Each structure stands twice: as C-alpha cells, then as structure tokens.
Short mmCIF file of C-alpha atoms in Angstrom, two decimals:
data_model
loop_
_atom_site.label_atom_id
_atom_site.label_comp_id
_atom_site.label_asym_id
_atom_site.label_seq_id
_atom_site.Cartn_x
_atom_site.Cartn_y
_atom_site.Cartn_z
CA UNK W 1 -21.21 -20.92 8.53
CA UNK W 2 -18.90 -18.51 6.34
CA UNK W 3 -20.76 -14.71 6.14
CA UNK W 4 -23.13 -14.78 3.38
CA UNK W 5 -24.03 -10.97 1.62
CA UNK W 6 -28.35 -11.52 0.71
CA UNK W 7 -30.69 -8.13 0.57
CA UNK W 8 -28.22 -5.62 0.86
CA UNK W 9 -26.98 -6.92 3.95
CA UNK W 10 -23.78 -8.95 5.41
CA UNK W 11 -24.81 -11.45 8.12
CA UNK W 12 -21.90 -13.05 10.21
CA UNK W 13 -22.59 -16.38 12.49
CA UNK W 14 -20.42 -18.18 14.63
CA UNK W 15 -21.70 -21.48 16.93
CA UNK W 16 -22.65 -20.59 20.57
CA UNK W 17 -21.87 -24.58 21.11
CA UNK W 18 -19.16 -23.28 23.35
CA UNK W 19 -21.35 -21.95 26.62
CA UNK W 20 -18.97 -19.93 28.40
CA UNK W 21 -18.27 -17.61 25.43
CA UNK W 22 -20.37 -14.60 26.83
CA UNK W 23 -19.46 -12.10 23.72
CA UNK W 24 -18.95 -11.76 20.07
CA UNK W 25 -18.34 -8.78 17.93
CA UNK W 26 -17.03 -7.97 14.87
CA UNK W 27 -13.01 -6.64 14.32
CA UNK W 28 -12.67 -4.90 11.28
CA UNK W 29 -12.01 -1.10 10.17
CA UNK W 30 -13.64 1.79 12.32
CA UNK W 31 -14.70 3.02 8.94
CA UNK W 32 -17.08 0.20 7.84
CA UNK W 33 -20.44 1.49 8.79
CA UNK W 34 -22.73 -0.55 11.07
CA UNK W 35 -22.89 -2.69 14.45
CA UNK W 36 -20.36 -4.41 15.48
CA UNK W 37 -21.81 -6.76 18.38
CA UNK W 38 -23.16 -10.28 17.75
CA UNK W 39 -26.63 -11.04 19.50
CA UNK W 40 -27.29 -14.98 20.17
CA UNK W 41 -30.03 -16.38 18.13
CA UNK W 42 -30.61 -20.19 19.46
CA UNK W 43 -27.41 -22.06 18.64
CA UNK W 44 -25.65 -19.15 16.98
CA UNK W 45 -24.45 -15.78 17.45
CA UNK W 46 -25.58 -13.79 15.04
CA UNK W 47 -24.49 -10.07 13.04
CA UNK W 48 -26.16 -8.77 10.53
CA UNK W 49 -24.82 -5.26 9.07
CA UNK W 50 -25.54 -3.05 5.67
CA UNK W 51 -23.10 -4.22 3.07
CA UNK W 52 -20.57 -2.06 3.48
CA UNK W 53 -19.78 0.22 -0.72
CA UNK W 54 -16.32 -2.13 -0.94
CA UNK W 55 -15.44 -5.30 -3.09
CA UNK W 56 -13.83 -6.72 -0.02
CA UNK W 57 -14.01 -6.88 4.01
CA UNK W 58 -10.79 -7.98 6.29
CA UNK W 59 -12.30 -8.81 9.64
CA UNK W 60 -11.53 -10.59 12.70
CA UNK W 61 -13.91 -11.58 15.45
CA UNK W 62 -13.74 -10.86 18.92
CA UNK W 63 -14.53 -13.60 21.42
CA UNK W 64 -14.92 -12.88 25.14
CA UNK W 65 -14.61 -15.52 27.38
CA UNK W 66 -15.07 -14.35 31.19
CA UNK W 67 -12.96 -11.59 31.45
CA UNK W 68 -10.55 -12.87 28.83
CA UNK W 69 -11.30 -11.60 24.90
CA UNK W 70 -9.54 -13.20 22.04
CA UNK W 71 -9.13 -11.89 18.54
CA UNK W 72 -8.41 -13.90 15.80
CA UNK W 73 -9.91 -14.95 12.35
CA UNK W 74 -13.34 -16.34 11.71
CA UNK W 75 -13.51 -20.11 12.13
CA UNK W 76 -16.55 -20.46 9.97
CA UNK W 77 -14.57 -18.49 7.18
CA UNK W 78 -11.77 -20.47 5.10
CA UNK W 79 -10.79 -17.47 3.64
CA UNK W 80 -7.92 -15.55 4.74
CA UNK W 81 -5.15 -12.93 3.93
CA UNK W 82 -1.47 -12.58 5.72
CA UNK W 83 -1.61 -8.94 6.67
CA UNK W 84 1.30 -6.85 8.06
CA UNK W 85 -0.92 -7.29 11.63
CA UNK W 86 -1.52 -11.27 11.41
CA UNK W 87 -3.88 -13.46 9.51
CA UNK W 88 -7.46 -12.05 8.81
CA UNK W 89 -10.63 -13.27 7.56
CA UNK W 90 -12.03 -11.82 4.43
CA UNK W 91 -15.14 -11.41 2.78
CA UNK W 92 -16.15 -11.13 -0.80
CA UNK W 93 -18.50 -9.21 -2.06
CA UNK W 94 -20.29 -9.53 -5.54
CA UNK W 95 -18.32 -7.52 -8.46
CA UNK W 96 -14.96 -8.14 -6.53
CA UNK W 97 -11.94 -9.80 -8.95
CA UNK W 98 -8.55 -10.10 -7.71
CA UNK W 99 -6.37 -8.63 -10.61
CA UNK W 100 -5.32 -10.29 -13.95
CA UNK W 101 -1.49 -10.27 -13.38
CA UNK W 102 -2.10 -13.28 -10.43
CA UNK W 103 -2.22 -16.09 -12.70
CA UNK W 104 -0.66 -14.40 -15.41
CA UNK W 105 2.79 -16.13 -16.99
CA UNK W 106 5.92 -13.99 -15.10
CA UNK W 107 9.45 -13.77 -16.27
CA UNK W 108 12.07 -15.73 -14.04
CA UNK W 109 13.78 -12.82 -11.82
CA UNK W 110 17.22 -13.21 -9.53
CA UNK W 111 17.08 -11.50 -6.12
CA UNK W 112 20.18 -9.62 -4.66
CA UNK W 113 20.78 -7.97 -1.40
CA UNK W 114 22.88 -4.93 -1.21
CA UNK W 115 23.35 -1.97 1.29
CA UNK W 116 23.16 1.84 1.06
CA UNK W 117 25.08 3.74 3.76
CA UNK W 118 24.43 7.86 4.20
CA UNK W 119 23.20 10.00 6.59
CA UNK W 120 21.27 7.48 8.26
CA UNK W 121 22.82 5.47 11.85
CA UNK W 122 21.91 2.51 10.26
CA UNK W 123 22.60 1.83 6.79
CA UNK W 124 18.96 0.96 4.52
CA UNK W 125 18.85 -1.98 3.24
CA UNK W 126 17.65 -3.01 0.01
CA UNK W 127 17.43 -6.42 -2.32
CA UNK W 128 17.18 -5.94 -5.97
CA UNK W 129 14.72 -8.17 -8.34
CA UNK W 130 16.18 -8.44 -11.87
CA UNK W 131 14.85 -10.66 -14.53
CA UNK W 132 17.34 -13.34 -15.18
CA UNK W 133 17.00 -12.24 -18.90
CA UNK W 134 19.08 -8.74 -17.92
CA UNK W 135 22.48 -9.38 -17.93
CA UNK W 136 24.03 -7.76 -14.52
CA UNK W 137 25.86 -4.78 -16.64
CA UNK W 138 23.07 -4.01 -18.57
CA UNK W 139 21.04 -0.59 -18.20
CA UNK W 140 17.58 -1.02 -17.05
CA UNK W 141 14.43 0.94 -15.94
CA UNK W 142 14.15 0.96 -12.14
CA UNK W 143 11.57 0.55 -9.36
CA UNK W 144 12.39 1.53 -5.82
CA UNK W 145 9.61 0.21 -3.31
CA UNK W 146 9.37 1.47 0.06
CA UNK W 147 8.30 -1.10 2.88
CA UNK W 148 9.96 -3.40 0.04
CA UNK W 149 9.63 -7.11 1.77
CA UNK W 150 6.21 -6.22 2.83
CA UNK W 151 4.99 -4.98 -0.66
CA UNK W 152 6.41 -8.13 -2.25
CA UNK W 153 5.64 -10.98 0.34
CA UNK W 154 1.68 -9.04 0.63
CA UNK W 155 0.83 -7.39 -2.78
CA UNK W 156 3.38 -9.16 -4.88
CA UNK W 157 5.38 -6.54 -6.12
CA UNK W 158 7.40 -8.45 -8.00
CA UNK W 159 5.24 -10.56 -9.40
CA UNK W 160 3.06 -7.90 -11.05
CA UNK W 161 6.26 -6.70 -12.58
CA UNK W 162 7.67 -10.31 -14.04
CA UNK W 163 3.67 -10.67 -15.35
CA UNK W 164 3.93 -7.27 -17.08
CA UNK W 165 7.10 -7.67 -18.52
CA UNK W 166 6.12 -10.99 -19.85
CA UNK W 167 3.00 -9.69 -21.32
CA UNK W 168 5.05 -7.05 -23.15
CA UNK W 169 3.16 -4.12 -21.55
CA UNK W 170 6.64 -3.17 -19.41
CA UNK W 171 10.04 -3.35 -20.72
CA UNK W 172 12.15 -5.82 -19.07
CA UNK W 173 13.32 -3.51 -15.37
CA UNK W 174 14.28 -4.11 -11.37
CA UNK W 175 12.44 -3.75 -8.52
CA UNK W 176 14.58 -2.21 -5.83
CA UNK W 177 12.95 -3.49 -2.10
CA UNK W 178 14.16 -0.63 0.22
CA UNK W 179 13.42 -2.23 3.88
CA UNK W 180 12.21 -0.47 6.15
CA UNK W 181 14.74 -0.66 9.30
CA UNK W 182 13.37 2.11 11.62
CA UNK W 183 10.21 2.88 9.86
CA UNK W 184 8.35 5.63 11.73
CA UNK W 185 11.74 7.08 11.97
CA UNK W 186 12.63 7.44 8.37
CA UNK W 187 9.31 7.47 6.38
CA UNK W 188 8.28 10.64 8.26
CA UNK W 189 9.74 13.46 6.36
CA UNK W 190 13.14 12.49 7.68
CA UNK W 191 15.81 14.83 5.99
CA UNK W 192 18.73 12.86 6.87
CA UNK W 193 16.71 9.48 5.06
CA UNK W 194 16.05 11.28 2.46
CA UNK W 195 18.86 12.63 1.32
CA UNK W 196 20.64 9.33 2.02
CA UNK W 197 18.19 7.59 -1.09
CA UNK W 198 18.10 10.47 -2.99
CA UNK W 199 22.08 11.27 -3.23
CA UNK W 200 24.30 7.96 -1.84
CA UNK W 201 21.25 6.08 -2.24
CA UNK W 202 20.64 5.88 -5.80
CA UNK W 203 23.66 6.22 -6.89
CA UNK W 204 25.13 2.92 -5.04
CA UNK W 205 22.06 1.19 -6.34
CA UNK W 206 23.08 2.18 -9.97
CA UNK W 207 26.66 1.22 -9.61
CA UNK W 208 25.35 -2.42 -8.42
CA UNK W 209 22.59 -2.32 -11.32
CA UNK W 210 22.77 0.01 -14.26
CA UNK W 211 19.92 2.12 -14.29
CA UNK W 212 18.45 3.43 -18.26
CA UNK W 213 15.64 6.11 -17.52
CA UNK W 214 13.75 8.04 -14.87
CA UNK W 215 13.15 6.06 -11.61
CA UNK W 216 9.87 5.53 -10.12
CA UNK W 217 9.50 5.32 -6.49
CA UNK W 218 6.23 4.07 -4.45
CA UNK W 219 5.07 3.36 -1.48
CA UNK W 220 1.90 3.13 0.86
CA UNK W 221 0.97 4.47 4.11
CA UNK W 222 4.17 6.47 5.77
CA UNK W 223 5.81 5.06 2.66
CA UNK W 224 3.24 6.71 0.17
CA UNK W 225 4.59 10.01 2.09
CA UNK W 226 7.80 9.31 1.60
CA UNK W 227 8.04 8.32 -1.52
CA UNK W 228 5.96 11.77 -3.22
CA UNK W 229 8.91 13.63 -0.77
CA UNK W 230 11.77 11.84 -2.53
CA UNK W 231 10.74 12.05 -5.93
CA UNK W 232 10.34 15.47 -4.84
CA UNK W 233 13.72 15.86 -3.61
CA UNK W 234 15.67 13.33 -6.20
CA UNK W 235 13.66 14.80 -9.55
CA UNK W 236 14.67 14.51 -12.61
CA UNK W 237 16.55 11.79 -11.52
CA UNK W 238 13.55 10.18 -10.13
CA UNK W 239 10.79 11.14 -13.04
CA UNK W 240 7.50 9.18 -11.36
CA UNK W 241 5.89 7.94 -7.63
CA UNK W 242 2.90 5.59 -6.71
CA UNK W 243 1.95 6.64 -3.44
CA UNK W 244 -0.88 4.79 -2.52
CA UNK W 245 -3.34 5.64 0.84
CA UNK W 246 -0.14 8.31 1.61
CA UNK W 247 -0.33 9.89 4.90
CA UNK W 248 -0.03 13.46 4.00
CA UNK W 249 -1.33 14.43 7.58
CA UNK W 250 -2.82 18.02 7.79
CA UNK W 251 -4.35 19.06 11.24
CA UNK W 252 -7.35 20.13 9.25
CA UNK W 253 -8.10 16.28 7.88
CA UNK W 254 -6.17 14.47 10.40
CA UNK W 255 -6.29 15.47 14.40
CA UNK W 256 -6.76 11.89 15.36
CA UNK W 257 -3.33 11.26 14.20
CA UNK W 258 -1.98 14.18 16.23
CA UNK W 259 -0.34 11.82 19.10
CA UNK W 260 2.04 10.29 16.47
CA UNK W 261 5.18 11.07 17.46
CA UNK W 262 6.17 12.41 13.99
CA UNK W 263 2.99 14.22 13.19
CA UNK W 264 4.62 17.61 13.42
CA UNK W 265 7.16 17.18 10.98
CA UNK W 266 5.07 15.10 8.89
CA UNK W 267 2.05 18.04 8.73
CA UNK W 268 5.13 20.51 7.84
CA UNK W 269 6.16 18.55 5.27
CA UNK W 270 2.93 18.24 3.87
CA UNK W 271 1.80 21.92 3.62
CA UNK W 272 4.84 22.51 2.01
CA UNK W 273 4.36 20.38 -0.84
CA UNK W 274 1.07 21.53 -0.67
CA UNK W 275 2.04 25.13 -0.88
CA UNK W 276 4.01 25.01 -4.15
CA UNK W 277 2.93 26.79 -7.00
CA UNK W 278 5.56 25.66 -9.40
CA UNK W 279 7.12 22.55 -10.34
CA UNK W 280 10.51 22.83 -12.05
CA UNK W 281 10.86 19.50 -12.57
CA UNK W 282 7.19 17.91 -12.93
CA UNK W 283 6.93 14.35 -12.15
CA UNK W 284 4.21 11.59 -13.25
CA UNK W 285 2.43 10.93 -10.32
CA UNK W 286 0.16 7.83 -9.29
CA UNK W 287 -2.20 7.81 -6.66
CA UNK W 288 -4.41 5.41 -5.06
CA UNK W 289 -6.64 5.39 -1.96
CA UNK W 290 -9.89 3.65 -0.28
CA UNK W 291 -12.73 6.15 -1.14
CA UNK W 292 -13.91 5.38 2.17
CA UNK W 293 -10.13 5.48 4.17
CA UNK W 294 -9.48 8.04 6.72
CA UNK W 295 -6.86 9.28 4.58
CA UNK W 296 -9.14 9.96 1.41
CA UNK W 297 -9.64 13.80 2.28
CA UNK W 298 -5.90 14.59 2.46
CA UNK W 299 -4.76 12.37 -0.50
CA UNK W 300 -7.45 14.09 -2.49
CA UNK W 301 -6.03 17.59 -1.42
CA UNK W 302 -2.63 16.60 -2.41
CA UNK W 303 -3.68 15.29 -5.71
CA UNK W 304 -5.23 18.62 -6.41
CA UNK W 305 -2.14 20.42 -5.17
CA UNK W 306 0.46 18.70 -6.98
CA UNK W 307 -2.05 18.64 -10.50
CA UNK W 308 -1.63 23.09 -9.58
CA UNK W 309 1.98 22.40 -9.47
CA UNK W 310 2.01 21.06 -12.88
CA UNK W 311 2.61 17.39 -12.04
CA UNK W 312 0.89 15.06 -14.56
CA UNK W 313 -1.34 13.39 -11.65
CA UNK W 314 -3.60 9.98 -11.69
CA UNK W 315 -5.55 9.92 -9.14
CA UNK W 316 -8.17 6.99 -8.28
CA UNK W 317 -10.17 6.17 -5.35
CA UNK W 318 -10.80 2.11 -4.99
CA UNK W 319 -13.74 0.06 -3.01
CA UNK W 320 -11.88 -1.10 -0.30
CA UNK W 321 -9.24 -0.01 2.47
CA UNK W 322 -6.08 0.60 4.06
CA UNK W 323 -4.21 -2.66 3.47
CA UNK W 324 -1.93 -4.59 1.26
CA UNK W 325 -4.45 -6.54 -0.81
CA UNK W 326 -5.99 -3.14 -2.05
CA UNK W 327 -2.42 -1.65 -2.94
CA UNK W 328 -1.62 -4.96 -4.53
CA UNK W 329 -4.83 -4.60 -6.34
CA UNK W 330 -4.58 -1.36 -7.59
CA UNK W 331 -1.13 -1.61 -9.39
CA UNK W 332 -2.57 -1.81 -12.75
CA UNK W 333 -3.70 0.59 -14.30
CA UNK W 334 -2.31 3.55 -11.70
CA UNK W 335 1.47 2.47 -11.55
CA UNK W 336 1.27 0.83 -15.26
CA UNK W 337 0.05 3.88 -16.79
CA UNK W 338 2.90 5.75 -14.75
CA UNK W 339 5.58 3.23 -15.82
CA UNK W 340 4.47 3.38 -19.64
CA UNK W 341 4.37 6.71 -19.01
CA UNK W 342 8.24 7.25 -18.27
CA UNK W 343 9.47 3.91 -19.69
CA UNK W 344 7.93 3.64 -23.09
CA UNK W 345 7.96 5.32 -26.32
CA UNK W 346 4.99 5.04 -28.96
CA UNK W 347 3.15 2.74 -26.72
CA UNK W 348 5.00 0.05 -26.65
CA UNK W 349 7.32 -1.79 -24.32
CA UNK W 350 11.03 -1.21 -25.89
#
C-alpha cells in the first residue's frame, strides 16, 4: 500500500510476496532523519520513521535480491516526479500545495534556439521563450536561466512566467534557457564562462531579442553559484539573481564537498564575495533553500554577506530539499517579488 503519515509518523510497506527479496530500505536524502531499513512484518516489509519537518519526501526503495540490489520507485506509490537522476516516488505530507501558477491560464510563448560564442571551447547554448504577443523587434524584460532545459522541463520555468504574465502580475518578458554543455566546468566560478555571458553573451542575446530593463539571472545548485557571480560580474547590466540551494562552498560549512574537483576555486570564489564590504552596483537578490539542505548554513552566510554589502536581499528557507520540485515551488513570491522589483513601476505590471 502507498506510505500513509498517522501519529507523527511515516510508515512505508511493500509485499514480501516475492520470497527471495532478502532486503528493503528506504532511498531518499541523507538529511531526512530516521531509519532507513525495512523489517518484515508477516506478508509485508515494513518502515516506520518520524515525519520528517517537510511538505514533501522524494524516495526510492532499495530492493536486494541475493547479492543483486535494485533501486527504483515505490510500486505501492502512484505518485512520482521526473528528477534530473530518474523517476522518484514522492510523498505528501499534510499542509503541502503545489503552487497556484500550475493550473493557472499562461500566455502562448514561441521558443528559439540561438548560440553565444566567447571565451568558452564550446560555444553555450541557449533557446529563448517569448510570448507570441511580443513582436521579435520589440524591447522586453529578460530572464536568463542557468541549467535552462532542466529548469523548464522540471520546475516549469516557463510556465510560471506565461501564468504571471497572464495574470498581470509580470509584464509581458523572455526566458533565456542557457544549457548547460560542460556543467561542472562552467558553473564553478569559471572566469572564461563568465565573462563569455556577461560581455559576448548578453549582448548576442539582445541583438537576437531586444532587451528593455535590468536582467535577472537564476539558477540552482552550481547554477545558484553561478548565477550570484555573474550578476556580480555583469551589474548594472544585470540588476537581479534567484539563486536557489546555491553552492557557495566554504571549508568551514562544506568539507564533505572537498573531493569536487572544482571545490578550490569554487571556496575562493565564495569568500570573496563574501569578503566585500561595498557594493557599487547593488543588485536585488532572491534566495531560496531547504531549511534542512546541507547547503542551508552557507546560503544563510551569503545572504547575510551580500545584505552587509548593501544588496537588497530575500532570503527564505522552504520545507523540503535539494531538487527541482522545491525550486519550481518556490518561484513565487522570491523571484516575483525580485522581478516586480526591477520590472515594475507603482506596482503594477507595465
């Protein structure tokens, strides 16, 4: 039977009809408090764990056959998200709500794929979204996404922005889906990446598609990093960032990440932005993270640094963890509020 949340506690079952499976346990985020190894109970293996302080839980179960162990979704559980890792099982627990902006009308949008050459071996690829309502020489507001087919295929990027412009809470802008060709490579502090966005970058993008206004950059992850260091590095040109569950690795916060290749340059990075006293160009900054996320600690420090710097910072912590579906969820408010923010005069859309 699907997990079921009763008493304060989550209890997980899966049918021991199937004799030679000799172990269960529980996938799911290192961070998630409690057991993790099913017990048999009759015809059923059992878990039973404290409900964990999040809205949701992506799991998978791990089923050990002999010496063979499988890991896949939940068969008992007909709920499931696509995840940058593979299809996972997820749980709901009471006071969870997807966001408003799912179901919400949209505007119709175009997609077009361009390239940006620079600095970088390869060039960076990136596909615009425009609503079909801007005409292709008119000046618009502009949102450049890092990890860009991931953010719109798994937190619908572009859908929260064709809901919000149809609501007439966000002017009518693009989405600009940079892709993320060698990833680790270029979202890790990477001067020569960088500069290519920041310089060649933007302005091939605003050739293509007229640009009216301060862009706003985000990204998650790596891509929360980089996109804080090239608002950083493109400002006033670029005037806002969402970086959401960044990885602004410090060796204080962050040692078990110290075997990533780019973790030196990365930490560097970091303490400089950390370091600065002075912003000359301050930037409207949106931040989101799991409260519980191994990257909580070092997001909170840099939302504390940059707010000393003199950036206008909005910082929340959300009940749940480092994947798409919690980015997704937290667009609105933190990025709307940033958008508005930048894009709007008087509180209104135009």
């Amino acid at each position: 039977m699907p997990p079921t949340h009763h008493d304060g506690l989550v209890r997980f079952g899966l049918d021991a009809a199937d004799e030679a499976v000799t172990a269960v346990s529980l996938d799911c985020d290192p961070v998630v408090p409690g057991p993790r190894a099913f017990r048999r109970v009759g015809t059923e293996w059992v878990l039973e764990l404290p409900a964990p302080p999040l809205g949701r839980l992506e799991y998978r179960l791990a089923v050990t056959r002999g010496e063979q162990t499988e890991v896949g979704p939940d068969p008992a559980n007909p709920r499931r998200v696509a995840t940058a890792f593979g299809d996972r099982s997820v749980l709901e627990l009471p006071g969870y709500a997807p966001p408003w902006w799912l179901d919400a009308p949209v505007v119709d949008g175009r997609l077009e794929p361009m390239a940006v050459a620079g600095e970088t071996a390869d060039d960076v690829p990136v596909t615009v979204w425009s609503p079909t309502s801007l005409g292709a020489d008119e000046p618009a507001p502009m949102l450049l996404v890092h990890d860009g087919p991931e953010y719109d295929l798994l937190a619908e990027v572009t859908r929260y922005s064709g809901a919000l412009v149809a609501a007439g809470t966000l002017p009518p802008h693009r989405v600009a889906l940079a892709h993320p060709v060698l990833r680790d490579a270029w979202y890790s502090g990477s001067p020569r990446y960088l500069r290519t966005v920041a310089e060649a970058g933007l302005d091939r993008i605003a050739a293509a598609h007229p640009v009216r206004g301060p862009v706003v950059v985000v990204g998650a992850s790596l891509g929360g990093l980089t996109a804080l260091l090239l608002a950083l590095a493109a400002a006033p040109r670029v005037g806002g960032v969402l970086a959401q569950s960044g990885s602004f690795f410090q060796v204080r916060h962050d040692d078990s990440e110290s075997g990533f290749r780019y973790f030196g340059r990365i930490s560097r990075a970091v303490q400089g932005v950390l370091d600065a006293r002075h912003a000359e160009h301050p930037l409207v900054v949106g931040m989101t993270c799991g409260a519980l996320e191994e990257n909580a600690a070092n997001n909170r420090d840099m939302a504390a640094a940059l707010r000393r710097a003199g950036h206008d910072v909005r910082y929340r912590e959300v009940a749940d963890l480092h994947n798409y579906t919690a980015w997704r969820d937290a667009l609105d408010p933190t990025l709307t509020e940033v958008l508005r923010t930048l894009w709007c005069s008087e509180g209104t859309a135009g």
